[in-house]
Each structure stands twice: as C-alpha cells, then as structure tokens.
XYZ file of C-alpha atoms in Angstrom:
224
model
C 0.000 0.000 0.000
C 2.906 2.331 0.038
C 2.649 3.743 -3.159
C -0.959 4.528 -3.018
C -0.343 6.173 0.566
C 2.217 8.348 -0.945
C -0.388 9.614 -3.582
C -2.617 9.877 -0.696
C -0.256 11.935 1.161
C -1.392 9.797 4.551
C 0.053 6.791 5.727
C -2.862 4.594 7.783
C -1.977 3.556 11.323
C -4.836 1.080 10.902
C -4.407 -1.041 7.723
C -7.635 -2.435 8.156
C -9.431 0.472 7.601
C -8.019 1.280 4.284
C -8.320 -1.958 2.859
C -11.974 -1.860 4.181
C -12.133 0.984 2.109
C -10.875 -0.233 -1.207
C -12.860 -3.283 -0.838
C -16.040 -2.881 -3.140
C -18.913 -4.818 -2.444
C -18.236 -7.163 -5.334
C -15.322 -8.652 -3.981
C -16.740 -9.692 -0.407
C -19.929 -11.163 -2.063
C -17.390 -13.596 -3.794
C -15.089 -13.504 -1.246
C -16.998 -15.489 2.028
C -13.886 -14.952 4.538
C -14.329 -10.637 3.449
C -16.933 -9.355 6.443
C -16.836 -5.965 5.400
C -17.184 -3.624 1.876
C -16.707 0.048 1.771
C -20.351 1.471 1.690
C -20.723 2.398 5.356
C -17.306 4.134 4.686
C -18.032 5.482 1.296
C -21.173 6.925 3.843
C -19.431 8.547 5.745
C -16.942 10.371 3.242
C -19.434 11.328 1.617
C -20.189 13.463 4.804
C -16.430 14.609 5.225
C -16.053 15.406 2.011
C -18.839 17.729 2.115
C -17.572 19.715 5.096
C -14.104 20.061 4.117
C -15.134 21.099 0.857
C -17.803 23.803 2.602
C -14.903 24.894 4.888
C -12.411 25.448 2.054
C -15.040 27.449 -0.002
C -15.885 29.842 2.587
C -12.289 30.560 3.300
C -11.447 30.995 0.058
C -14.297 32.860 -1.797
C -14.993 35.649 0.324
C -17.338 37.103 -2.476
C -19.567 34.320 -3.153
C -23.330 34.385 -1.615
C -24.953 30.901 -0.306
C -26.111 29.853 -4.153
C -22.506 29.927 -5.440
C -20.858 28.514 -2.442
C -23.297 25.814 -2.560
C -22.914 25.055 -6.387
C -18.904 24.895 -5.835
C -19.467 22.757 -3.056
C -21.927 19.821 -5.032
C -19.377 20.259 -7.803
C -16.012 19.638 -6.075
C -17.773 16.689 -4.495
C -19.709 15.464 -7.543
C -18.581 12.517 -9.258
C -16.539 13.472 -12.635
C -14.314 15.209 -10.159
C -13.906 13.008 -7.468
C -13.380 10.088 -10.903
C -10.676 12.263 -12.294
C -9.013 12.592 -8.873
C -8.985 8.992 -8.704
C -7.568 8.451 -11.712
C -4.363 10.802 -11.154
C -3.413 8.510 -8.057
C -3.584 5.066 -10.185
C -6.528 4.276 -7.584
C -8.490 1.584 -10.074
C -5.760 -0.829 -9.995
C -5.919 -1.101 -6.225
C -9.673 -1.517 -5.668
C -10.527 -5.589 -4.750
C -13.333 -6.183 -7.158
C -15.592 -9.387 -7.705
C -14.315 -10.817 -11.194
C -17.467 -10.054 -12.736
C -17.094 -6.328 -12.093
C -13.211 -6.513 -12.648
C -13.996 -8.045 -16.236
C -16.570 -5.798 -17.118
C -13.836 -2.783 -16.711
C -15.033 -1.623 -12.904
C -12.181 -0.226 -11.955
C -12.649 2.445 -14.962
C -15.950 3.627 -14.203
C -16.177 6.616 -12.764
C -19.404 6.204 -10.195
C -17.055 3.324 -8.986
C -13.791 5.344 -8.680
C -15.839 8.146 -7.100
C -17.268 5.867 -4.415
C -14.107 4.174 -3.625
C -12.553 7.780 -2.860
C -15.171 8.898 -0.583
C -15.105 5.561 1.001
C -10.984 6.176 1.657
C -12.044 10.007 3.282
C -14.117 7.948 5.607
C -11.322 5.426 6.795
C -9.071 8.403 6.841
C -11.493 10.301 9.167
C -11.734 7.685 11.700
C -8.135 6.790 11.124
C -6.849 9.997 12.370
C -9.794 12.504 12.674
C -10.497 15.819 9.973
C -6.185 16.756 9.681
C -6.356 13.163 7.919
C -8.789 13.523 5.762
C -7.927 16.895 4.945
C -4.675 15.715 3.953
C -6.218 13.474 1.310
C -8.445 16.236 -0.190
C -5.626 18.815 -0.117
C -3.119 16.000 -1.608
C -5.769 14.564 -4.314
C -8.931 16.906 -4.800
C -7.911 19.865 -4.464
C -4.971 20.040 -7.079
C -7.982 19.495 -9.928
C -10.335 21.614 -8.187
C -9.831 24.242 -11.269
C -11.137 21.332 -13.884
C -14.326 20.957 -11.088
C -14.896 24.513 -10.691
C -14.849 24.980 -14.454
C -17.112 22.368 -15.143
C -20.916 23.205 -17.059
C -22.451 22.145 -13.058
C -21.179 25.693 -11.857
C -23.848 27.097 -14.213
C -26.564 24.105 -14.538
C -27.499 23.870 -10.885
C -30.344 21.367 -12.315
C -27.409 19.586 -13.076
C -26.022 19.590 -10.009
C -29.514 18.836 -8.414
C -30.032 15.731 -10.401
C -27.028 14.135 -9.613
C -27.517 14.706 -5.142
C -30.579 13.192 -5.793
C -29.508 10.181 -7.994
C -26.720 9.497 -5.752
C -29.009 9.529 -2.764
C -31.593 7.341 -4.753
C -34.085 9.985 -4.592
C -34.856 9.717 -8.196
C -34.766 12.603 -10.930
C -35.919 15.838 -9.736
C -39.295 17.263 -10.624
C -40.314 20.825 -11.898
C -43.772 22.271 -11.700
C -44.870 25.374 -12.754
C -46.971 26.710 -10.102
C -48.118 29.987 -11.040
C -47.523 32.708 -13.891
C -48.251 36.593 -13.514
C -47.648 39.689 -15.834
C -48.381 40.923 -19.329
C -47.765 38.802 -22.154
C -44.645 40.381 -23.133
C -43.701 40.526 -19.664
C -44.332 37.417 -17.905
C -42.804 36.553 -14.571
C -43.070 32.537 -13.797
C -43.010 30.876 -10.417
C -41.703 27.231 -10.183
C -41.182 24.764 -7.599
C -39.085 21.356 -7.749
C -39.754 18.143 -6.385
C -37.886 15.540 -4.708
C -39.075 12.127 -4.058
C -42.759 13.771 -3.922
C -40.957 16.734 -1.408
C -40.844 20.454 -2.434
C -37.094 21.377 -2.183
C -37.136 24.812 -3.781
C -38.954 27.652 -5.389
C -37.762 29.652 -7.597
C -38.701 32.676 -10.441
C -38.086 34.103 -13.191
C -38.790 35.630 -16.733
C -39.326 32.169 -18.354
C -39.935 29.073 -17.536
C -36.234 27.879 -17.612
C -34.508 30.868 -15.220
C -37.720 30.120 -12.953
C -36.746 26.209 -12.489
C -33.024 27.093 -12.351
C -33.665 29.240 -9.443
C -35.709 26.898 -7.942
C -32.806 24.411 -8.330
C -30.566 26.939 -6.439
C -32.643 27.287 -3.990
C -32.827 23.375 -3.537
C -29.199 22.857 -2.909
C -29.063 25.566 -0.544
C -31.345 23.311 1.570
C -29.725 20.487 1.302
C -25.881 22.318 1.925
C-alpha cells in the first residue's frame, strides 16, 4: 500500500481500515472470509467530504453568496471530479473487485472510482480525525479543483440537483410550474421542484427555464 499512501499523502496507522475501504462490495460477495465492503465508509466520506469542501469554499471565496458557495461545493464533491481525482493517483488498480465487475472494466468507471474515494475520506477520518482527511483532499482533490470549478455544473445547478438526488436514490428531480403573472410580453413565472414527492425549492423568473433554475438553487441551498 505504500505507493498509493504516498499519492494519498497519509500513511494509515490502521491497515484495516483502508483496505476496508478499497474493498467494493463485489469482492466480499465472492469472497466469504471478506466481512466488510466500503459502503458504510463510502457513507461517511461522503459526509467529510462535504464539510471540508464547505470549509475550504468559505475561506477561500470571500465574495460568493450561499447559491454559489453551494454550487462549488456539489461540484467539487460530484462525481466526474472526485473520478478524475482517482484516476491521477492510479486508484483503479488497487480496488478488490468481484471478477465479474473486474472483467466488465469496474475499476474504470467513474461512479465506482468516485465511491471508492469517498469511502478512503471515511477510513481516513476515523483513522486519524479531519487533519487526515484533509490531507487526502488537499493531496488529491484539491490540485484538480480548477477542472471541477470549471465544469458546465457551476452554471446548470439542475445539473447539479439531479445528480444529489440520484446518488441519494431519490430519483430525478421534478419541476412544476406553479403559477404565472404579468403581461404577455412581460411574464414573470413561479416554479417549484420536487424531490421524491418533497418540495425542495422555489424559484422565479422571466421564463420558464430561469424560474426552475432558481428553484434548483434554492434546492441545494437546503440540502448544503
């Protein structure tokens, strides 16, 4: 594990934990002496990875309101980034995966690679607390936060939306148009979006696709 810890820029006191961590469920359903995968982990990096990306956004972009902190904050922690990370550390080809999944090219696919690096901020946390963790995203996130920042999800917040609530298995957002005032040449629509049957955000706006993108803003300021 020494090279990968050296990409990580953490060495594990507990080697348990981070082979817990690059264990995907795959592997321990073949393997029946494997107790444990990395989804409780993957869980609970999912969690770090959100604060430590919140913390380093409000330190650093003293200018931005709640919307654009938010929307920097789902992106960094989205899952193109977090694959792309993965990929500059070699990560795939240290991953145990069930020969079904390591035939059908698992280790390349990015939901997969994404997972498997929350699920090492996780070990990491309970490893050696936040400085751990934190040395992980400052060692691998953060050098390709410019490529995250600069991707379309900064300014496609319905974008962003979708994808918290497919990776919380919440299903695709929905947006209803719930009322619509002013002249004809001067409309002003109201719209409000729907998750898992919930309202998450309203929003408005001189047509019908500025309303729902507000309404998605407002969404994943909720959810921050």
């Amino acid at each position: 594990m020494t090279h990968l810890e050296t990409s990580l820029g953490y060495t594990f006191r507990d080697q348990r934990l981070l082979l817990t961590a690059l264990t995907h469920p795959s592997f321990r359903h073949e393997q029946t002496d494997v107790e444990e995968d990395h989804q409780r982990l993957e869980f609970l990096g999912d969690a770090v990875l959100g604060l430590l990306a919140a913390d380093f956004y409000y330190r650093t972009c003293e200018t931005g309101d709640e919307g654009q902190l938010t929307r920097l904050r789902v992106t960094l922690a989205s899952t193109i980034p977090l694959a792309r990370a993965a990929r500059a550390i070699g990560l795939g080809a240290h991953i145990r995966l069930g020969r079904g999944e390591l035939e059908s090219g698992g280790m390349e696919r990015d939901t997969l690679l994404a997972d498997t690096m929350e699920a090492l901020l996780g070990a990491a946390y309970l490893d050696g607390g936040m400085p751990a963790a934190d040395c992980i995203f400052a060692n691998v996130i953060l050098p390709l936060r410019k490529d995250a920042d600069d991707t379309d999800s900064l300014d496609n917040p319905k974008g962003a939306l979708q994808e918290w609530a497919q990776k919380n298995n919440l299903g695709s957002p929905v947006y209803s148009l719930l009322k619509e005032e002013g002249q004809p040449h001067q409309k002003i629509y109201t719209v409000r979006v729907f998750i898992n049957e919930k309202v998450h955000g309203t929003g408005s706006g001189s047509s019908k696709r500025e309303a729902e993108k507000q309404a998605a803003v407002k969404a994943l300021a909720k959810i921050a």
